[in-house]
Each structure stands twice: as C-alpha cells, then as structure tokens.
Tab-separated table of C-alpha atoms and ligand atoms in Angstrom:
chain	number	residue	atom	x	y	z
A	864	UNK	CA	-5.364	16.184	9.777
A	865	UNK	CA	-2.743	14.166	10.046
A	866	UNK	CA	-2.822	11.224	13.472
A	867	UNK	CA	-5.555	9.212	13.411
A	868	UNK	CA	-8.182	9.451	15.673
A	869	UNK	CA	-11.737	8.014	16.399
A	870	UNK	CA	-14.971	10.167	16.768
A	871	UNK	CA	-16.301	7.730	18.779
A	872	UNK	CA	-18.180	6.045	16.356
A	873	UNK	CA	-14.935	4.922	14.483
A	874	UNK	CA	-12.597	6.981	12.461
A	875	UNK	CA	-12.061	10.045	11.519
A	876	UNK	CA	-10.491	9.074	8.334
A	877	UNK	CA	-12.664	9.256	5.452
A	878	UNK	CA	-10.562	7.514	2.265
A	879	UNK	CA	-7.192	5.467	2.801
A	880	UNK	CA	-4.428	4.177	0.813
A	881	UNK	CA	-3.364	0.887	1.966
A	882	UNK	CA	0.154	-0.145	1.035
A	883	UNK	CA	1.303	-3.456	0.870
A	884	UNK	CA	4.310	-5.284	-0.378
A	885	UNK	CA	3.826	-8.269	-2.773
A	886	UNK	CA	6.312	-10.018	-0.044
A	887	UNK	CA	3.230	-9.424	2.979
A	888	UNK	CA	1.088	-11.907	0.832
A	889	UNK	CA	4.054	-14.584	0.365
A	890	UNK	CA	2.970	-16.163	4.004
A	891	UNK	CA	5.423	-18.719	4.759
A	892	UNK	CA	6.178	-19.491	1.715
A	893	UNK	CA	9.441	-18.025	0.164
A	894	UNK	CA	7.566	-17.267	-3.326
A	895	UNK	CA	4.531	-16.490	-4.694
A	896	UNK	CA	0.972	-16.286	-2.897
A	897	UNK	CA	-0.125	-18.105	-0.161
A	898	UNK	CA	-3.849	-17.964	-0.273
A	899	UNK	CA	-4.536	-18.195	3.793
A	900	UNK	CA	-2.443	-14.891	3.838
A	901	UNK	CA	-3.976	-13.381	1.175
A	902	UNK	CA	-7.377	-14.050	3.164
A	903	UNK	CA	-6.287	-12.890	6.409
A	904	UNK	CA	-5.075	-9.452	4.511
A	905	UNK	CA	-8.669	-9.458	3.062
A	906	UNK	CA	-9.937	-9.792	6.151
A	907	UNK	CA	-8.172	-6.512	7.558
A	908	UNK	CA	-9.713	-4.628	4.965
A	909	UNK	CA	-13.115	-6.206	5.461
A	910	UNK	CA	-12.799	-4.827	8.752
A	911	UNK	CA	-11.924	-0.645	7.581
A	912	UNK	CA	-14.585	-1.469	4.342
A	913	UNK	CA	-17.068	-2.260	7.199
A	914	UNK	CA	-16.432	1.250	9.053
A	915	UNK	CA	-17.309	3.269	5.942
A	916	UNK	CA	-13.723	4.233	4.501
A	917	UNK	CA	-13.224	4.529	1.341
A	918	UNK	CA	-10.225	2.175	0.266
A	919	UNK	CA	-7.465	2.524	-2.527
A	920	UNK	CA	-4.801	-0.504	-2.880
A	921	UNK	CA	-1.739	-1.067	-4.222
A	922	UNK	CA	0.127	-4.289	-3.764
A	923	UNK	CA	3.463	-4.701	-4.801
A	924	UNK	CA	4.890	-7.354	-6.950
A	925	UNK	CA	8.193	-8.658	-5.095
A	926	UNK	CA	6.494	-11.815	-4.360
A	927	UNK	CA	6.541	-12.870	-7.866
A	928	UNK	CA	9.022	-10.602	-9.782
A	929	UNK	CA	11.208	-7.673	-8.845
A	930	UNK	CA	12.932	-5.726	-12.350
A	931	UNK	CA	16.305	-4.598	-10.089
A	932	UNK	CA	16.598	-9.196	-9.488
A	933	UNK	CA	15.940	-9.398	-13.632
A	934	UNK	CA	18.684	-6.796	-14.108
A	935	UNK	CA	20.957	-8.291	-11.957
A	936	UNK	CA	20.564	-11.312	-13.547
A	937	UNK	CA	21.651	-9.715	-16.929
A	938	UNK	CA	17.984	-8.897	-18.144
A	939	UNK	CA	16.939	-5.472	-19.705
A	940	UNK	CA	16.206	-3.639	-17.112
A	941	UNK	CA	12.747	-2.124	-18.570
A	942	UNK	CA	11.672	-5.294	-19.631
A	943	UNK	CA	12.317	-6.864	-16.327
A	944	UNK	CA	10.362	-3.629	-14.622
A	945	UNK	CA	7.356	-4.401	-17.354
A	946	UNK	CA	7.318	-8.316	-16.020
A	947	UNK	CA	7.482	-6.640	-12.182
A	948	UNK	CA	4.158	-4.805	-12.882
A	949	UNK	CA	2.324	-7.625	-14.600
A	950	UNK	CA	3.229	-9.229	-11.369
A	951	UNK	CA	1.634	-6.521	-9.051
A	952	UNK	CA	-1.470	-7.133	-11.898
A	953	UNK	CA	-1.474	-11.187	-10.381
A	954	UNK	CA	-1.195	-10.174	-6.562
A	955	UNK	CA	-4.178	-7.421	-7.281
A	956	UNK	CA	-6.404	-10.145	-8.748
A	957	UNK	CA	-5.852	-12.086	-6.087
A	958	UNK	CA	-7.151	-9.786	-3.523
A	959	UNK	CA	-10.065	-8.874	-5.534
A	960	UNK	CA	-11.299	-12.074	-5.737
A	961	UNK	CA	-10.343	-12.813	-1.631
A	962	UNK	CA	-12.569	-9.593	-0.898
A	963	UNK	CA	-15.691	-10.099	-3.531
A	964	UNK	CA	-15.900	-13.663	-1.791
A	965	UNK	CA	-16.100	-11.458	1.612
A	966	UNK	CA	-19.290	-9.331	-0.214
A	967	UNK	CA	-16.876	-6.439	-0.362
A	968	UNK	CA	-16.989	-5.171	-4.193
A	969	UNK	CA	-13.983	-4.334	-5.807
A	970	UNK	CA	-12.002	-2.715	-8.955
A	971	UNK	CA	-8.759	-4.108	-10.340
A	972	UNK	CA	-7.457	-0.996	-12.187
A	973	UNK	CA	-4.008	-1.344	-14.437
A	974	UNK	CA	-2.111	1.852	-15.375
A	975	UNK	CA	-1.127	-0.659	-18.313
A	976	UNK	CA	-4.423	-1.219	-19.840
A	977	UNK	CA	-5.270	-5.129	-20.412
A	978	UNK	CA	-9.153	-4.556	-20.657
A	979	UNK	CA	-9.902	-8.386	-20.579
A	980	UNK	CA	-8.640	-8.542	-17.283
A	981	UNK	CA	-9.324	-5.641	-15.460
A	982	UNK	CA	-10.344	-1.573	-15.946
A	983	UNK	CA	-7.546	0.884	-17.349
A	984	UNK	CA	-6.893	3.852	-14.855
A	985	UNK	CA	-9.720	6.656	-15.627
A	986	UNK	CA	-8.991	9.238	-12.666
A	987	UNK	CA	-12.339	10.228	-12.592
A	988	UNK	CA	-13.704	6.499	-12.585
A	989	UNK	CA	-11.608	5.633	-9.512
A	990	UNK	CA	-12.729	8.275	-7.835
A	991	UNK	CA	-16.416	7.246	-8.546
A	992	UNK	CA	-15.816	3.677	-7.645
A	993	UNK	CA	-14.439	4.673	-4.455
A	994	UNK	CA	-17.953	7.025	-3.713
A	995	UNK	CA	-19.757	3.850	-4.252
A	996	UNK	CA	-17.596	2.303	-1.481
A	997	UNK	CA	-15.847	0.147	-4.269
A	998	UNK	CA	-12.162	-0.948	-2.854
A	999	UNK	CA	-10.041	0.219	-5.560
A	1000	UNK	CA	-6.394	-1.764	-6.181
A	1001	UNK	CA	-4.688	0.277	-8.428
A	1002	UNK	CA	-2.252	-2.638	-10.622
A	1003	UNK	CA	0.979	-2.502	-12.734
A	1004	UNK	CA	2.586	0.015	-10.840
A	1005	UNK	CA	3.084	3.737	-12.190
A	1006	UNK	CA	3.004	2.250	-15.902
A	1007	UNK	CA	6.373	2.992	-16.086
A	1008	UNK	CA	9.756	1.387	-15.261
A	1009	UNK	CA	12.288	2.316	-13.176
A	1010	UNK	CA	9.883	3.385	-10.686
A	1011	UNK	CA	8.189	1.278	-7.695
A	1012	UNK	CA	4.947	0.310	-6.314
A	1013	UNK	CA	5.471	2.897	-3.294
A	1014	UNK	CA	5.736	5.344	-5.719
A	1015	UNK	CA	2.812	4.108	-7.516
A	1016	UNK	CA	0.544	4.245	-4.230
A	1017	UNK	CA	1.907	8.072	-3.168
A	1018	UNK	CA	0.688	8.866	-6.586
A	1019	UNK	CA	-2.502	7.843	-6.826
A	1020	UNK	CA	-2.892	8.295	-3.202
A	1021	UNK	CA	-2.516	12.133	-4.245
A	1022	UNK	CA	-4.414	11.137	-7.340
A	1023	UNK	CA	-7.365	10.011	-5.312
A	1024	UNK	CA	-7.149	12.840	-2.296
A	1025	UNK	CA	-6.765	10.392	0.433
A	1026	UNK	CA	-6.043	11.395	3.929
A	1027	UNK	CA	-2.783	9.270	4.319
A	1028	UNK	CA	-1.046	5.873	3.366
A	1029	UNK	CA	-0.836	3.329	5.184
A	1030	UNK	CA	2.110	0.825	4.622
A	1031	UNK	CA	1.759	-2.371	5.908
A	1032	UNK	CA	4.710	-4.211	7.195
A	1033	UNK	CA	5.782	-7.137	9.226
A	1034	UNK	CA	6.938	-4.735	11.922
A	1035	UNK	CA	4.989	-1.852	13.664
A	1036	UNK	CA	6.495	0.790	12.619
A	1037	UNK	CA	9.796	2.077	11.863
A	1038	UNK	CA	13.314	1.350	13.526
A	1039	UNK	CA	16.664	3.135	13.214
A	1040	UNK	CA	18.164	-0.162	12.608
A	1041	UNK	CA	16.569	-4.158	11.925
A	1042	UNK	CA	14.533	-4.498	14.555
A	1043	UNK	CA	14.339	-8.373	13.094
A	1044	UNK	CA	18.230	-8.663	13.590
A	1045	UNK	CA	19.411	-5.697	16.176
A	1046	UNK	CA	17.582	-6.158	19.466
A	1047	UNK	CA	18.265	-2.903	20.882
A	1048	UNK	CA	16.556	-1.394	17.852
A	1049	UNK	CA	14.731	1.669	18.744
A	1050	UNK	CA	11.244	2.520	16.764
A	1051	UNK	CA	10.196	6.719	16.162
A	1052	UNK	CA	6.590	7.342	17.129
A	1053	UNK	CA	7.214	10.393	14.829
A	1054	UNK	CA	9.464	11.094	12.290
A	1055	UNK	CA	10.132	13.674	9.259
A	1056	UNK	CA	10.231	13.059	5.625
A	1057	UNK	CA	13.434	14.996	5.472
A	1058	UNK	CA	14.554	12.503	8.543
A	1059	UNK	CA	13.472	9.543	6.645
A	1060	UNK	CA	15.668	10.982	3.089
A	1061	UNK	CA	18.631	11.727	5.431
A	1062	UNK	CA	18.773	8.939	7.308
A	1063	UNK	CA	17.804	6.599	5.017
A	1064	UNK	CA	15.778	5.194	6.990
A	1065	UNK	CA	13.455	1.834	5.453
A	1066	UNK	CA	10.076	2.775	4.699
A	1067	UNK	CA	9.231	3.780	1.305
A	1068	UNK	CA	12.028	4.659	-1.512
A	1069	UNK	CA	13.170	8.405	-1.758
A	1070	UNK	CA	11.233	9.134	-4.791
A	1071	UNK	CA	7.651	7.765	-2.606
A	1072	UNK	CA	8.729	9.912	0.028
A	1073	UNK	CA	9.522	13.137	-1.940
A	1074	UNK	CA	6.433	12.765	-3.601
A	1075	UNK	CA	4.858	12.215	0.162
A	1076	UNK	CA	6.211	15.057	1.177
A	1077	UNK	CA	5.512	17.283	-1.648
A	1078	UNK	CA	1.831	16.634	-1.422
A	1079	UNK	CA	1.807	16.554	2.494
A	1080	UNK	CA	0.379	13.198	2.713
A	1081	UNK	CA	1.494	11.229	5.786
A	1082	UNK	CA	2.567	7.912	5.445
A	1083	UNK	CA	1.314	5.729	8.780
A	1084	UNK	CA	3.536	2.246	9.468
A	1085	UNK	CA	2.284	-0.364	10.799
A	1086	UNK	CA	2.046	-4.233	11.535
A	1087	UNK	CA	0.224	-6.445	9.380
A	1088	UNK	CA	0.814	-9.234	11.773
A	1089	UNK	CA	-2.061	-7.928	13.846
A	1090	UNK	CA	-5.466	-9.204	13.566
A	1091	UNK	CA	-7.579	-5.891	13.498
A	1092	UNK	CA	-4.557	-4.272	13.690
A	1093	UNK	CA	-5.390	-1.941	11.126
A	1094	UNK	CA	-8.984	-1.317	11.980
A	1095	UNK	CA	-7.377	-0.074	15.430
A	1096	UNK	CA	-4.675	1.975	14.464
A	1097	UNK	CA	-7.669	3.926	11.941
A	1098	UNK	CA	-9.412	4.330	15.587
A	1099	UNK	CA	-6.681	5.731	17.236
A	1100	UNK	CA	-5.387	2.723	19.131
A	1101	UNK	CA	-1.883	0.703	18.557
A	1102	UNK	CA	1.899	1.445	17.750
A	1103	UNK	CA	2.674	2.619	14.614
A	1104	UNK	CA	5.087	5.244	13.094
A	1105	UNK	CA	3.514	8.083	11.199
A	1106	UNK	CA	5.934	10.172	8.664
A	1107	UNK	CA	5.015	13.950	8.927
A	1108	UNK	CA	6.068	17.101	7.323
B	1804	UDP	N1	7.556	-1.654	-11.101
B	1804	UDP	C1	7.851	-0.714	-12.080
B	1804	UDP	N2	7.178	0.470	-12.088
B	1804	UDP	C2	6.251	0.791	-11.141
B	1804	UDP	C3	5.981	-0.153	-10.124
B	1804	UDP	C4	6.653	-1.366	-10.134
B	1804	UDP	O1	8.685	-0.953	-12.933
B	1804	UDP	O2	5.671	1.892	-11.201
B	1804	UDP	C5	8.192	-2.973	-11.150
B	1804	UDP	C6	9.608	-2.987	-10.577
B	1804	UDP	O3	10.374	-3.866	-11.361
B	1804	UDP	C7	9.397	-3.582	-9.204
B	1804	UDP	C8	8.285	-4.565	-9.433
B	1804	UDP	O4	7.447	-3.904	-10.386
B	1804	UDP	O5	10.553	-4.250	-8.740
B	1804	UDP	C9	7.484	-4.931	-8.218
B	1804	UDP	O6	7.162	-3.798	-7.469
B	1804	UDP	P1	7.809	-3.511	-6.023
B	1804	UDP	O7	9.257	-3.877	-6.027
B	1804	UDP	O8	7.464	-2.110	-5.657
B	1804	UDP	O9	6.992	-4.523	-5.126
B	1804	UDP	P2	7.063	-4.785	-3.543
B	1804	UDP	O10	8.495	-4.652	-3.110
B	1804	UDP	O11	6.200	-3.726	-2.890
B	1804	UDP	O12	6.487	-6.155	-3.374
C-alpha cells in the first residue's frame, strides 16, 4: 500500500513517520524555536494521534546547529555533527512537552543515550510505546556523524515497520526547480526514487532515499503550512508528492 486513502472512517494508514526539519519549527524567527510554531506542529499531530495512528518523529536540528555550518567554519567535522544531534535532542523535547500539554503521551528516545533526559533507543521498546499509542520522537539523529536526520527517520521508519514517511515542508510537495524563487516551477504528483537520485531533485539526501528505496517505503511531501493539512492528506485529500519505487 502505498497512496493514502480513507476507509471512510479515516485512514487507512496504521503507523507513520513524520519528518520534520528543525528549520519548520524556527517560525519567523531566523534561529532557534519559536514556541507558537512548535504548538501549531503539535497541533497537526494531535489531529493524526486523535485518528488512531501510531506516530514516530524525528525532527531535525538545523534550527539550532547544522555539523556541515561547524565544518565550514573550521570545526571538526564529527564534533560539529555530535553538537547537530544534541540539537535535534532540544527540538524533540520541545515537542514532547507541546504534545503532553495537548494529553497526547509521548517518548523522547536518543540513539545517544543521556538517560536523565530522555529513554536510549531499545527497538523493541519503541515499538511497544507506539502499541500503547505513545508518539515516539526518535532524537540525536542516527548516533553517528556524517549522516542526517532524513536518514535517521528512513531508518527507524524501517526500524519501526511504518507504512510511509511523511516529510513536512513549507511547500506541498516537490518541484523540479524553487518553487519559492522560479514561478513557472512545476510540482510531480508522482515521482521515482531513481528520479529523485538522478535528478537531484530536493527532498531527502541520497543516502535517505537509497535507504527509502531499498526498503520500499514511500516518502509522502507535503505542506506544513496547512492547518489539518496533514490529517487530510492521511485521508486521502490534498496535494502532495509521494516518492515510489
Ligand atoms: N546529524 C548527524 N547524524 C545524524 C543526524 C544528524 O551528525 O544521524 C547532525 C548533522 O550535523 C546535521 C545536524 O545533526 O547537520 C542536524 O540535522 P539535520 O541537518 O538533518 O537537520 P534538519 O536539516 O532536518 O533541520
């Protein structure tokens, strides 16, 4: 199963992976989080927590720290990756507490343990949390530098057997140029994960999509912008640009 589509009663999608960049919680702000953003993201997954899915997370950490803007800046690059993951750590923590406040429980788990803070990554104990309709925002990445936090949620999206990703993104889908900057920009209802690789087109990095396409998960983009936006496009409804093998 691969397009989403309702049953009448709401989705046919059972558990999700919801994807979004640290950048989506920023608001208007250029840095950091902006906590009417991070409500009004919390509110979106209210909405899918309230028709039954099971939800992973994983927020990225660009909002706070990226490791390639350390290195540039003469950093080690590792270390610089380390401080990008203890950023997505911040941003998960965040939307924990912006969703517990909503009555919708929820596990912070790290792939870099820090058990004062929040659970280490047990495969088996997500997947438990998630039966118990626990939102589960899987923190600090892969664990490992040089990778990213779309990588990260393809993993434990395949990790955690869910029925697609969805990747949040200030546009509704995905364009063969800037649809911010080229007017004319065209957007693919469809598209290929070998299209994506050899077009290099922007949605997730190559390694996310590989990985996507390895494990024949689709990966569904979408706007954020939307109120209920999300809830809709689990229902079958709205624009949005799924990536298919
Ligand atoms: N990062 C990493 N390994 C991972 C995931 C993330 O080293 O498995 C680091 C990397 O430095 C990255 C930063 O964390 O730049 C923030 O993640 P990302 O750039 O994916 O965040 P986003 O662009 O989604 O906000």
């Amino acid at each position: 199963m691969t397009e989403p589509t309702s049953t009448g009663e709401g989705t046919s999608y059972k558990r999700v992976m919801l994807k979004i960049s640290g950048e989506a919680l920023m608001g208007p702000q250029g840095y950091g989080l902006h906590p009417p953003t991070v409500e009004r993201v919390a509110d979106e997954v209210q909405r899918v927590h309230e028709m039954g899915v099971e939800i992973c997370m994983v927020i990225g950490g660009g909002n706070i720290f990226r490791g390639l803007q350390g290195s540039a800046q003469g950093m080690e690059r590792t270390t610089a990756d380390y401080m990008g993951m203890l950023a997505t750590v911040m941003n998960a923590l965040a939307m924990q507490a912006a969703l517990e406040t909503r009555g919708v429980w929820t596990r912070t788990i790290s792939a870099i343990p820090m058990d004062q803070v929040c659970e280490p990554y047990i495969r088996r104990r997500a997947v438990r949390h998630l039966e118990k309709k626990r939102v589960c925002i899987f923190a600090a990445g892969t664990g490992n530098p040089y990778f990213t936090t779309d990588t990260a949620a393809t993993l434990r999206a395949s990790e955690m057997k869910c029925e697609a990703i969805f990747k949040g993104t200030k546009v509704d889908g995905i364009y063969d140029k800037d649809p911010m900057i080229h007017a004319d920009a065209k957007r693919y209802d469809r598209v290929s994960y070998d299209d994506v690789l050899q077009k290099r087109l922007k949605v997730m990095d190559a390694s996310a999509i590989a990985l996507a396409r390895d494990n024949n998960l689709p990966i569904i983009v979408f706007s954020l912008d939307e109120p209920g936006g999300l809830k809709g496009i689990l229902e079958g409804r709205g624009t949005y640009t799924i990536v298919h093998g």
